[in-house]
Amino acid sequence: MSCHDDHDTIDNTVYDLVIKSARVVTGETPIDIGISRGVVCRLAPDLAGRAALDAGGNLVTPGFVDTHLHLDKSRLMPRYRHFDGTLASAITETAELKKGFTEDDVYQRAEQTLRDCVTHGTTRIRTQVEVDDVVSLKSFHAINALADDWRDYVDVEVCVFAQEGLTQSEETKALLDAALAQGAPVLGGAPYADVDPLGQLDWIFERAQHFEVPIDLHLDLAETTGGMLIEEVCRRTIQHGMQGRVTVGHVTQLSFVTPERFAELTALAVDADLAFTVLPATDLFLMGRATSHSKPRGVLDMKSLIGNGLRCSVATNNVLNAFTPYGDGSLIRMANLYANITHLSGEGLEQAFSLVTDGAARVVDPGSAASLVEGAPADLICLPTDSGANAVATISEPLWGLKHGRLTFTRLRPVLQTPPNFDTVKRGTVDTQHPPFSSGRSDAGVLEL
């Protein structure tokens, strides 16, 4: 990427856009960010630009990265007839609803969710899209069209997979091959839901090698330690030479193993250079339903994985369906939920922030740092706070976002209105002559684009 164009004014230090008074590193004085042709060109004080956007001394950071989101089956809650909150029911009921999916239906529901994600600061998504002998390629085509239509707001990367198993269906295998041949960039799977889990892993690794795509698996989603597959995934990753190209999501079973066994599996994961994604909203909702007390959480604490150099992220997974019957697309909310569950505070909150920013970026692209540095894409958000840690602690919602250096959304700060005669109003009463509404004054900054 370049900061120059055919009518270059960079030598005169006039940028397409300058973000004024942006805090880019915790504890340091706010500076300006010069942007041209969608690229961060310079970080320095007192920059000049054709247009300006005032950050007001708030934190400016690369946008959030959602590494695991099911756009195609979001917003299905009103359609379920038999909802009991279990994983088995969620799979069965959703499989039945898929029979009625159309490309337009998938597109419309997914677009509502995507809009929420964008306005909550997400600029990149890896979305898990189901392909099988029931839904065929309808969802795949719909999400591809959506991704193209929204490319000026967010990058959407499609991971195709079969939720209900694939080894028993040659048609499903052929459809996944077709999706990969049509350009699907990632191959996924859910071996725990297959009649032959190891057979599914073998097929996925073979096809991923054939099409030269990375793998992203739903793995070890249960609340016991029986039948775990992560060791098999590590072995196949090394056997096929796919180190650094395999991600595992959920892995709730890892949260139940002994410290000794966890250390053994961590060593294997390091050798395989696995990436991990934890999905706290879904994992909390599904785990422990059959337990009357001392319910298991089932949310993997990734601190030691990160300490061993493994790439990790926290993501949304599902929104408003049987797997997770709530959600608003806010990744900072997911980071806060994860921090609560894993008892993070202080520097740990900065780590939680990384799990939806630069750490998440490295999960989907090991070579990406997603840092705010010169030469980086100008895919940025402004949070009304001074640090990533405080953003997580307070669930800070972004004030505005940029994609390719262009403004994509704004959010007004709430303003507390004060009646003119505030000093004379008695506590607990309302002055009907001077209701508590005034023109007020907002300190959210002036947009000069």
Tab-separated table of N, CA and C in Angstrom, residues 87 192 219-228 250-256 283 286-288 296-299:
chain	number	residue	atom	x	y	z
A	87	LEU	N	-27.127	-27.941	23.153
A	87	LEU	CA	-26.403	-27.977	21.887
A	87	LEU	C	-27.103	-28.893	20.895
A	192	TYR	N	-16.999	-33.007	16.142
A	192	TYR	CA	-17.739	-33.551	17.284
A	192	TYR	C	-19.169	-33.930	16.902
A	219	LEU	N	-14.240	-27.296	17.701
A	219	LEU	CA	-13.574	-28.454	18.282
A	219	LEU	C	-13.867	-28.597	19.770
A	220	ASP	N	-14.011	-29.850	20.190
A	220	ASP	CA	-14.063	-30.220	21.614
A	220	ASP	C	-15.053	-29.361	22.394
A	221	LEU	N	-16.290	-29.304	21.884
A	221	LEU	CA	-17.353	-28.541	22.531
A	221	LEU	C	-18.188	-29.491	23.394
A	222	ALA	N	-17.798	-29.625	24.664
A	222	ALA	CA	-18.499	-30.482	25.622
A	222	ALA	C	-18.016	-30.101	27.014
A	223	GLU	N	-18.642	-30.685	28.040
A	223	GLU	CA	-18.275	-30.346	29.415
A	223	GLU	C	-17.678	-31.526	30.174
A	224	THR	N	-17.122	-32.467	29.431
A	224	THR	CA	-16.332	-33.548	30.021
A	224	THR	C	-14.997	-33.581	29.298
A	225	THR	N	-14.129	-34.476	29.695
A	225	THR	CA	-12.828	-34.584	29.024
A	225	THR	C	-12.771	-35.797	28.098
A	226	GLY	N	-13.887	-36.476	27.927
A	226	GLY	CA	-13.887	-37.669	27.082
A	226	GLY	C	-13.978	-37.333	25.601
A	227	GLY	N	-13.239	-38.073	24.785
A	227	GLY	CA	-13.332	-37.937	23.332
A	227	GLY	C	-12.726	-36.681	22.760
A	228	MET	N	-11.786	-36.051	23.466
A	228	MET	CA	-11.169	-34.836	22.942
A	228	MET	C	-10.362	-35.127	21.681
A	250	HIS	N	-13.971	-22.792	20.305
A	250	HIS	CA	-14.687	-23.345	21.454
A	250	HIS	C	-13.697	-24.013	22.410
A	251	VAL	N	-13.259	-25.243	22.086
A	251	VAL	CA	-12.362	-26.065	22.926
A	251	VAL	C	-12.714	-25.952	24.413
A	252	THR	N	-13.997	-26.050	24.715
A	252	THR	CA	-14.432	-25.964	26.111
A	252	THR	C	-13.865	-27.097	26.957
A	253	GLN	N	-13.637	-28.257	26.335
A	253	GLN	CA	-13.128	-29.393	27.095
A	253	GLN	C	-11.751	-29.130	27.680
A	254	LEU	N	-10.987	-28.253	27.039
A	254	LEU	CA	-9.668	-27.909	27.574
A	254	LEU	C	-9.775	-27.242	28.945
A	255	SER	N	-10.907	-26.622	29.239
A	255	SER	CA	-11.062	-25.944	30.522
A	255	SER	C	-11.292	-26.924	31.668
A	256	PHE	N	-11.480	-28.216	31.361
A	256	PHE	CA	-11.762	-29.210	32.390
A	256	PHE	C	-10.618	-30.181	32.659
A	283	ASP	N	-20.441	-20.436	24.780
A	283	ASP	CA	-19.937	-21.493	25.668
A	283	ASP	C	-20.585	-21.418	27.046
A	286	LEU	N	-24.337	-22.713	26.688
A	286	LEU	CA	-24.560	-24.137	26.418
A	286	LEU	C	-24.053	-25.054	27.529
A	287	MET	N	-23.008	-24.646	28.239
A	287	MET	CA	-22.390	-25.550	29.209
A	287	MET	C	-23.169	-25.589	30.526
A	288	GLY	N	-23.152	-26.771	31.176
A	288	GLY	CA	-23.653	-26.918	32.532
A	288	GLY	C	-25.154	-26.986	32.679
A	296	PRO	N	-20.406	-25.962	35.631
A	296	PRO	CA	-19.160	-25.663	34.908
A	296	PRO	C	-19.343	-24.469	33.984
A	297	ARG	N	-18.298	-23.692	33.835
A	297	ARG	CA	-18.365	-22.540	32.937
A	297	ARG	C	-18.049	-22.951	31.502
A	298	GLY	N	-17.015	-23.740	31.330
A	298	GLY	CA	-16.671	-24.198	29.990
A	298	GLY	C	-16.037	-23.153	29.104
A	299	VAL	N	-15.505	-22.087	29.698
A	299	VAL	CA	-14.827	-21.043	28.922
A	299	VAL	C	-13.327	-21.158	29.177
